[in-house]
Amino acid sequence: MTQDEAKWAVARRAVEFVEEGMAVGLGTGTTATKFIHALGERVKEGLKIRCVASSDASRDLGLSLGMDVVSLEELPELDVYIDGADEVCAGAGAGLALIKGGGGALLREKIVASAAKKFIVVVDSTKVVPVLGRFPLPVEVVKMALPLVEKKLGDLGLHPKLRHHADGSLYLTDENNYILDCACGQIADPEVTAAEIRGIVGVVEHGLFLGMASVALVAGDEGVTEMLP
Ligand code: 5RP
């Protein structure tokens, strides 16, 4: 199975968790995009749901597929949130720990995830790691605070690098903030790292999602399996 096929397999499986009348959080990224397309097919067939999106891109996609996508203000409590991840770790004591934000939507993703009763992570098996940290940890930063935060993350040994687009222009989130990607290597204690980063004034959010995911659906050659916290 190619990575693309795995993403489709897990996206289609995730749609089975959505039931008539549910309030559904839409994730962001290539896997979440496949999920939104698959869910859109069900909506076209008559499934009645309401959705809140974790990014402008996912909102626009949902609307273009005829889905009822509203603001979190209109729909503050969600039955389920379905989104991808950059890394998933089920290490001892960590529950299901994630790194998210490779697609730059970590802030809204964390907000929407925290509004949901159930957070289903959809990944292909390449995302499952024994220890978090292979993927650079994204940290969203208020523009004005960039030099301060960059220095403090550096002092913590997290090796921050300002995110740019491929054309060299600066990357800005949907909330108009910068992202520092931290090539920190293995994160031995994610709770400690999360607390250290959160303690820096000017940090809006970081991509460690700890104790939030209810289940991870993982697609690989053996099909789609479930990882529980
Ligand atoms: C976006 C995210 C994505 O869920 C994460 O980057 C995984 O993306 P993909 O499904 O494209 O691999 O956190 O901010």
mmCIF file of C-alpha atoms and ligand atoms in Angstrom:
data_model
loop_
_atom_site.group_PDB
_atom_site.id
_atom_site.type_symbol
_atom_site.label_atom_id
_atom_site.label_comp_id
_atom_site.label_asym_id
_atom_site.label_seq_id
_atom_site.Cartn_x
_atom_site.Cartn_y
_atom_site.Cartn_z
ATOM 1 C CA MET A 1 0.000 0.000 0.000
ATOM 2 C CA THR A 2 1.398 3.425 -0.908
ATOM 3 C CA GLN A 3 1.258 6.244 1.627
ATOM 4 C CA ASP A 4 -1.478 7.896 -0.428
ATOM 5 C CA GLU A 5 -3.542 4.682 -0.461
ATOM 6 C CA ALA A 6 -3.046 4.363 3.299
ATOM 7 C CA LYS A 7 -4.304 7.911 3.809
ATOM 8 C CA TRP A 8 -7.420 7.142 1.761
ATOM 9 C CA ALA A 9 -7.999 3.887 3.660
ATOM 10 C CA VAL A 10 -7.860 5.571 7.046
ATOM 11 C CA ALA A 11 -9.911 8.552 5.855
ATOM 12 C CA ARG A 12 -12.674 6.241 4.656
ATOM 13 C CA ARG A 13 -12.591 4.254 7.902
ATOM 14 C CA ALA A 14 -12.918 7.478 9.908
ATOM 15 C CA VAL A 15 -16.118 8.387 8.058
ATOM 16 C CA GLU A 16 -17.739 5.304 9.633
ATOM 17 C CA PHE A 17 -17.478 7.067 13.018
ATOM 18 C CA VAL A 18 -19.730 9.919 11.853
ATOM 19 C CA GLU A 19 -23.443 9.467 12.488
ATOM 20 C CA GLU A 20 -26.585 11.323 11.499
ATOM 21 C CA GLY A 21 -27.057 14.598 13.385
ATOM 22 C CA MET A 22 -23.495 14.791 14.705
ATOM 23 C CA ALA A 23 -21.444 17.945 15.152
ATOM 24 C CA VAL A 24 -18.127 17.154 13.471
ATOM 25 C CA GLY A 25 -14.738 18.872 13.665
ATOM 26 C CA LEU A 26 -12.808 18.860 10.389
ATOM 27 C CA GLY A 27 -9.023 18.573 10.581
ATOM 28 C CA THR A 28 -6.358 19.987 8.304
ATOM 29 C CA GLY A 29 -3.688 18.410 6.095
ATOM 30 C CA THR A 30 -3.551 15.842 3.332
ATOM 31 C CA THR A 31 -5.126 13.003 5.347
ATOM 32 C CA ALA A 32 -7.846 15.240 6.792
ATOM 33 C CA THR A 33 -8.524 16.535 3.282
ATOM 34 C CA LYS A 34 -9.188 12.980 2.101
ATOM 35 C CA PHE A 35 -11.477 12.492 5.099
ATOM 36 C CA ILE A 36 -13.414 15.649 4.195
ATOM 37 C CA HIS A 37 -13.819 14.429 0.612
ATOM 38 C CA ALA A 38 -15.022 11.015 1.827
ATOM 39 C CA LEU A 39 -17.414 12.653 4.302
ATOM 40 C CA GLY A 40 -18.631 14.981 1.568
ATOM 41 C CA GLU A 41 -19.715 11.914 -0.436
ATOM 42 C CA ARG A 42 -21.869 10.785 2.515
ATOM 43 C CA VAL A 43 -23.347 14.287 2.816
ATOM 44 C CA LYS A 44 -24.238 14.211 -0.882
ATOM 45 C CA GLU A 45 -26.013 10.903 -0.221
ATOM 46 C CA GLY A 46 -28.138 12.612 2.458
ATOM 47 C CA LEU A 47 -26.189 12.447 5.746
ATOM 48 C CA LYS A 48 -27.190 15.438 7.897
ATOM 49 C CA ILE A 49 -24.335 16.817 9.970
ATOM 50 C CA ARG A 50 -22.925 20.205 10.978
ATOM 51 C CA CYS A 51 -19.202 20.914 10.954
ATOM 52 C CA VAL A 52 -16.562 23.238 12.365
ATOM 53 C CA ALA A 53 -13.242 23.439 10.525
ATOM 54 C CA SER A 54 -9.740 23.820 11.946
ATOM 55 C CA SER A 55 -8.471 25.963 9.063
ATOM 56 C CA ASP A 56 -9.670 28.266 6.332
ATOM 57 C CA ALA A 57 -8.623 25.649 3.757
ATOM 58 C CA SER A 58 -10.709 22.879 5.356
ATOM 59 C CA ARG A 59 -13.659 25.240 5.813
ATOM 60 C CA ASP A 60 -13.518 26.226 2.136
ATOM 61 C CA LEU A 61 -13.206 22.601 1.058
ATOM 62 C CA GLY A 62 -16.155 21.547 3.210
ATOM 63 C CA LEU A 63 -18.332 24.353 1.882
ATOM 64 C CA SER A 64 -17.354 23.523 -1.700
ATOM 65 C CA LEU A 65 -18.548 19.954 -1.098
ATOM 66 C CA GLY A 66 -21.932 21.191 0.112
ATOM 67 C CA MET A 67 -21.263 20.640 3.815
ATOM 68 C CA ASP A 68 -22.773 22.823 6.541
ATOM 69 C CA VAL A 69 -19.582 24.385 7.983
ATOM 70 C CA VAL A 70 -20.157 26.942 10.721
ATOM 71 C CA SER A 71 -18.069 28.765 13.319
ATOM 72 C CA LEU A 72 -17.159 27.380 16.719
ATOM 73 C CA GLU A 73 -19.252 30.185 18.163
ATOM 74 C CA GLU A 74 -22.314 28.703 16.445
ATOM 75 C CA LEU A 75 -21.402 25.129 17.334
ATOM 76 C CA PRO A 76 -19.232 25.141 20.470
ATOM 77 C CA GLU A 77 -19.656 21.447 21.356
ATOM 78 C CA LEU A 78 -18.590 18.777 18.908
ATOM 79 C CA ASP A 79 -19.297 15.054 18.993
ATOM 80 C CA VAL A 80 -16.133 14.139 17.174
ATOM 81 C CA TYR A 81 -12.999 15.745 15.747
ATOM 82 C CA ILE A 82 -11.107 13.881 13.028
ATOM 83 C CA ASP A 83 -7.626 14.971 12.024
ATOM 84 C CA GLY A 84 -4.215 13.732 10.963
ATOM 85 C CA ALA A 85 -0.939 14.036 12.848
ATOM 86 C CA ASP A 86 2.740 14.292 12.074
ATOM 87 C CA GLU A 87 3.689 11.809 14.781
ATOM 88 C CA VAL A 88 1.792 9.459 17.079
ATOM 89 C CA CYS A 89 3.409 7.831 20.088
ATOM 90 C CA ALA A 90 1.829 5.407 22.510
ATOM 91 C CA GLY A 91 4.847 5.281 24.825
ATOM 92 C CA ALA A 92 4.444 4.240 28.439
ATOM 93 C CA GLY A 93 2.530 6.798 30.459
ATOM 94 C CA ALA A 94 2.092 9.147 27.518
ATOM 95 C CA GLY A 95 -1.390 8.029 26.525
ATOM 96 C CA LEU A 96 -1.563 8.890 22.860
ATOM 97 C CA ALA A 97 0.897 11.726 22.405
ATOM 98 C CA LEU A 98 0.988 13.599 19.110
ATOM 99 C CA ILE A 99 3.027 16.144 17.227
ATOM 100 C CA LYS A 100 0.793 18.233 14.982
ATOM 101 C CA GLY A 101 1.143 21.448 13.039
ATOM 102 C CA GLY A 102 3.124 20.363 10.013
ATOM 103 C CA GLY A 103 0.321 21.981 8.020
ATOM 104 C CA GLY A 104 0.490 25.098 10.193
ATOM 105 C CA ALA A 105 -2.974 24.793 11.735
ATOM 106 C CA LEU A 106 -1.949 23.659 15.228
ATOM 107 C CA LEU A 107 -3.662 26.481 17.122
ATOM 108 C CA ARG A 108 -7.104 26.102 15.570
ATOM 109 C CA GLU A 109 -6.654 22.317 15.552
ATOM 110 C CA LYS A 110 -6.038 22.281 19.291
ATOM 111 C CA ILE A 111 -9.012 24.563 19.889
ATOM 112 C CA VAL A 112 -11.374 22.431 17.796
ATOM 113 C CA ALA A 113 -10.001 19.197 19.298
ATOM 114 C CA SER A 114 -10.610 20.532 22.791
ATOM 115 C CA ALA A 115 -14.253 21.242 21.877
ATOM 116 C CA ALA A 116 -14.866 17.609 20.889
ATOM 117 C CA LYS A 117 -16.027 14.687 23.010
ATOM 118 C CA LYS A 118 -13.928 12.338 20.894
ATOM 119 C CA PHE A 119 -10.726 13.076 18.933
ATOM 120 C CA ILE A 120 -9.956 10.479 16.286
ATOM 121 C CA VAL A 121 -6.470 10.662 14.798
ATOM 122 C CA VAL A 122 -6.054 9.370 11.257
ATOM 123 C CA VAL A 123 -2.550 8.423 10.138
ATOM 124 C CA ASP A 124 -0.622 6.050 7.951
ATOM 125 C CA SER A 125 1.795 3.770 9.771
ATOM 126 C CA THR A 126 4.863 5.909 8.929
ATOM 127 C CA LYS A 127 3.622 8.416 11.539
ATOM 128 C CA VAL A 128 3.830 5.989 14.470
ATOM 129 C CA VAL A 129 7.047 6.476 16.455
ATOM 130 C CA PRO A 130 8.467 4.986 19.666
ATOM 131 C CA VAL A 131 9.484 8.453 20.924
ATOM 132 C CA LEU A 132 8.235 11.834 19.701
ATOM 133 C CA GLY A 133 10.687 14.234 18.092
ATOM 134 C CA ARG A 134 11.726 12.956 14.690
ATOM 135 C CA PHE A 135 9.359 15.508 13.163
ATOM 136 C CA PRO A 136 10.242 19.153 13.984
ATOM 137 C CA LEU A 137 7.921 20.463 16.688
ATOM 138 C CA PRO A 138 5.960 23.531 15.462
ATOM 139 C CA VAL A 139 5.522 26.464 17.845
ATOM 140 C CA GLU A 140 3.134 29.297 16.904
ATOM 141 C CA VAL A 141 4.409 32.716 17.938
ATOM 142 C CA VAL A 142 3.010 36.257 18.049
ATOM 143 C CA LYS A 143 4.930 38.299 15.468
ATOM 144 C CA MET A 144 6.198 40.927 17.888
ATOM 145 C CA ALA A 145 7.628 38.304 20.231
ATOM 146 C CA LEU A 146 9.598 36.419 17.566
ATOM 147 C CA PRO A 147 13.148 37.428 18.629
ATOM 148 C CA LEU A 148 12.384 36.796 22.288
ATOM 149 C CA VAL A 149 10.755 33.414 21.721
ATOM 150 C CA GLU A 150 13.394 32.313 19.231
ATOM 151 C CA LYS A 151 16.145 32.995 21.770
ATOM 152 C CA LYS A 152 14.329 31.276 24.621
ATOM 153 C CA LEU A 153 13.530 28.181 22.562
ATOM 154 C CA GLY A 154 17.190 28.121 21.532
ATOM 155 C CA ASP A 155 18.241 28.358 25.191
ATOM 156 C CA LEU A 156 16.057 25.311 25.889
ATOM 157 C CA GLY A 157 18.057 23.446 23.229
ATOM 158 C CA LEU A 158 15.094 23.157 20.865
ATOM 159 C CA HIS A 159 16.793 24.568 17.719
ATOM 160 C CA PRO A 160 13.963 26.795 16.392
ATOM 161 C CA LYS A 161 13.814 27.709 12.718
ATOM 162 C CA LEU A 162 11.372 30.241 11.289
ATOM 163 C CA ARG A 163 8.982 28.612 8.794
ATOM 164 C CA HIS A 164 8.971 29.891 5.200
ATOM 165 C CA HIS A 165 7.004 28.927 2.120
ATOM 166 C CA ALA A 166 8.844 27.164 -0.710
ATOM 167 C CA ASP A 167 9.072 30.508 -2.561
ATOM 168 C CA GLY A 168 10.998 32.028 0.363
ATOM 169 C CA SER A 169 8.182 34.159 1.756
ATOM 170 C CA LEU A 170 7.430 34.000 5.468
ATOM 171 C CA TYR A 171 4.789 31.512 6.545
ATOM 172 C CA LEU A 172 1.825 33.011 8.386
ATOM 173 C CA THR A 173 -0.880 30.990 10.125
ATOM 174 C CA ASP A 174 -4.622 31.564 9.680
ATOM 175 C CA GLU A 175 -4.351 33.659 12.860
ATOM 176 C CA ASN A 176 -1.546 35.743 11.302
ATOM 177 C CA ASN A 177 1.237 34.396 13.521
ATOM 178 C CA TYR A 178 4.686 32.975 12.748
ATOM 179 C CA ILE A 179 5.730 29.363 13.203
ATOM 180 C CA LEU A 180 9.070 28.255 14.606
ATOM 181 C CA ASP A 181 9.827 24.626 13.754
ATOM 182 C CA CYS A 182 11.968 23.088 16.476
ATOM 183 C CA ALA A 183 14.304 20.305 15.378
ATOM 184 C CA CYS A 184 14.690 19.228 18.971
ATOM 185 C CA GLY A 185 15.308 15.519 18.456
ATOM 186 C CA GLN A 186 13.830 12.916 20.790
ATOM 187 C CA ILE A 187 11.432 14.443 23.321
ATOM 188 C CA ALA A 188 12.067 12.347 26.418
ATOM 189 C CA ASP A 189 9.325 13.925 28.529
ATOM 190 C CA PRO A 190 6.679 15.657 26.364
ATOM 191 C CA GLU A 191 4.829 17.068 29.414
ATOM 192 C CA VAL A 192 8.001 18.836 30.590
ATOM 193 C CA THR A 193 8.811 20.156 27.109
ATOM 194 C CA ALA A 194 5.215 21.343 26.648
ATOM 195 C CA ALA A 195 5.313 23.197 29.994
ATOM 196 C CA GLU A 196 8.675 24.806 29.186
ATOM 197 C CA ILE A 197 7.453 26.072 25.819
ATOM 198 C CA ARG A 198 4.123 27.247 27.212
ATOM 199 C CA GLY A 199 6.015 29.244 29.834
ATOM 200 C CA ILE A 200 7.543 31.524 27.216
ATOM 201 C CA VAL A 201 5.645 34.789 26.788
ATOM 202 C CA GLY A 202 4.704 35.272 23.150
ATOM 203 C CA VAL A 203 4.132 31.587 22.423
ATOM 204 C CA VAL A 204 0.551 31.160 21.270
ATOM 205 C CA GLU A 205 0.533 27.357 21.053
ATOM 206 C CA HIS A 206 2.782 24.372 20.432
ATOM 207 C CA GLY A 207 2.246 21.212 18.436
ATOM 208 C CA LEU A 208 2.383 18.725 21.328
ATOM 209 C CA PHE A 209 -1.129 17.288 21.716
ATOM 210 C CA LEU A 210 -0.973 15.351 24.972
ATOM 211 C CA GLY A 211 -3.850 13.430 26.526
ATOM 212 C CA MET A 212 -6.236 14.709 23.867
ATOM 213 C CA ALA A 213 -6.628 11.875 21.357
ATOM 214 C CA SER A 214 -9.264 9.209 22.049
ATOM 215 C CA VAL A 215 -8.016 6.755 19.435
ATOM 216 C CA ALA A 216 -5.626 6.659 16.490
ATOM 217 C CA LEU A 217 -6.647 4.848 13.317
ATOM 218 C CA VAL A 218 -3.451 3.643 11.665
ATOM 219 C CA ALA A 219 -3.358 2.428 8.061
ATOM 220 C CA GLY A 220 -0.631 0.073 6.903
ATOM 221 C CA ASP A 221 -0.151 -3.083 4.845
ATOM 222 C CA GLU A 222 -2.210 -5.060 7.351
ATOM 223 C CA GLY A 223 -5.192 -2.714 6.942
ATOM 224 C CA VAL A 224 -6.503 -0.143 9.409
ATOM 225 C CA THR A 225 -5.806 -0.837 13.072
ATOM 226 C CA GLU A 226 -6.716 1.084 16.221
ATOM 227 C CA MET A 227 -4.234 2.469 18.760
ATOM 228 C CA LEU A 228 -5.766 3.385 22.117
ATOM 229 C CA PRO A 229 -4.327 5.669 24.807
HETATM 230 C C1 5RP B 1 -1.774 20.323 10.153
HETATM 231 C C2 5RP B 1 -1.545 19.049 10.861
HETATM 232 C C3 5RP B 1 -1.715 17.798 10.078
HETATM 233 O O1 5RP B 1 -2.693 17.033 10.665
HETATM 234 C C4 5RP B 1 -0.412 17.067 10.067
HETATM 235 O O2 5RP B 1 0.573 17.938 9.557
HETATM 236 C C5 5RP B 1 -0.489 15.805 9.217
HETATM 237 O O3 5RP B 1 -0.703 16.177 7.899
HETATM 238 P P1 5RP B 1 -0.781 15.127 6.715
HETATM 239 O O4 5RP B 1 -2.045 14.376 6.886
HETATM 240 O O5 5RP B 1 -0.755 16.000 5.489
HETATM 241 O O6 5RP B 1 0.432 14.243 6.801
HETATM 242 O O7 5RP B 1 -1.254 18.987 12.021
HETATM 243 O O8 5RP B 1 -1.445 21.415 10.952
#
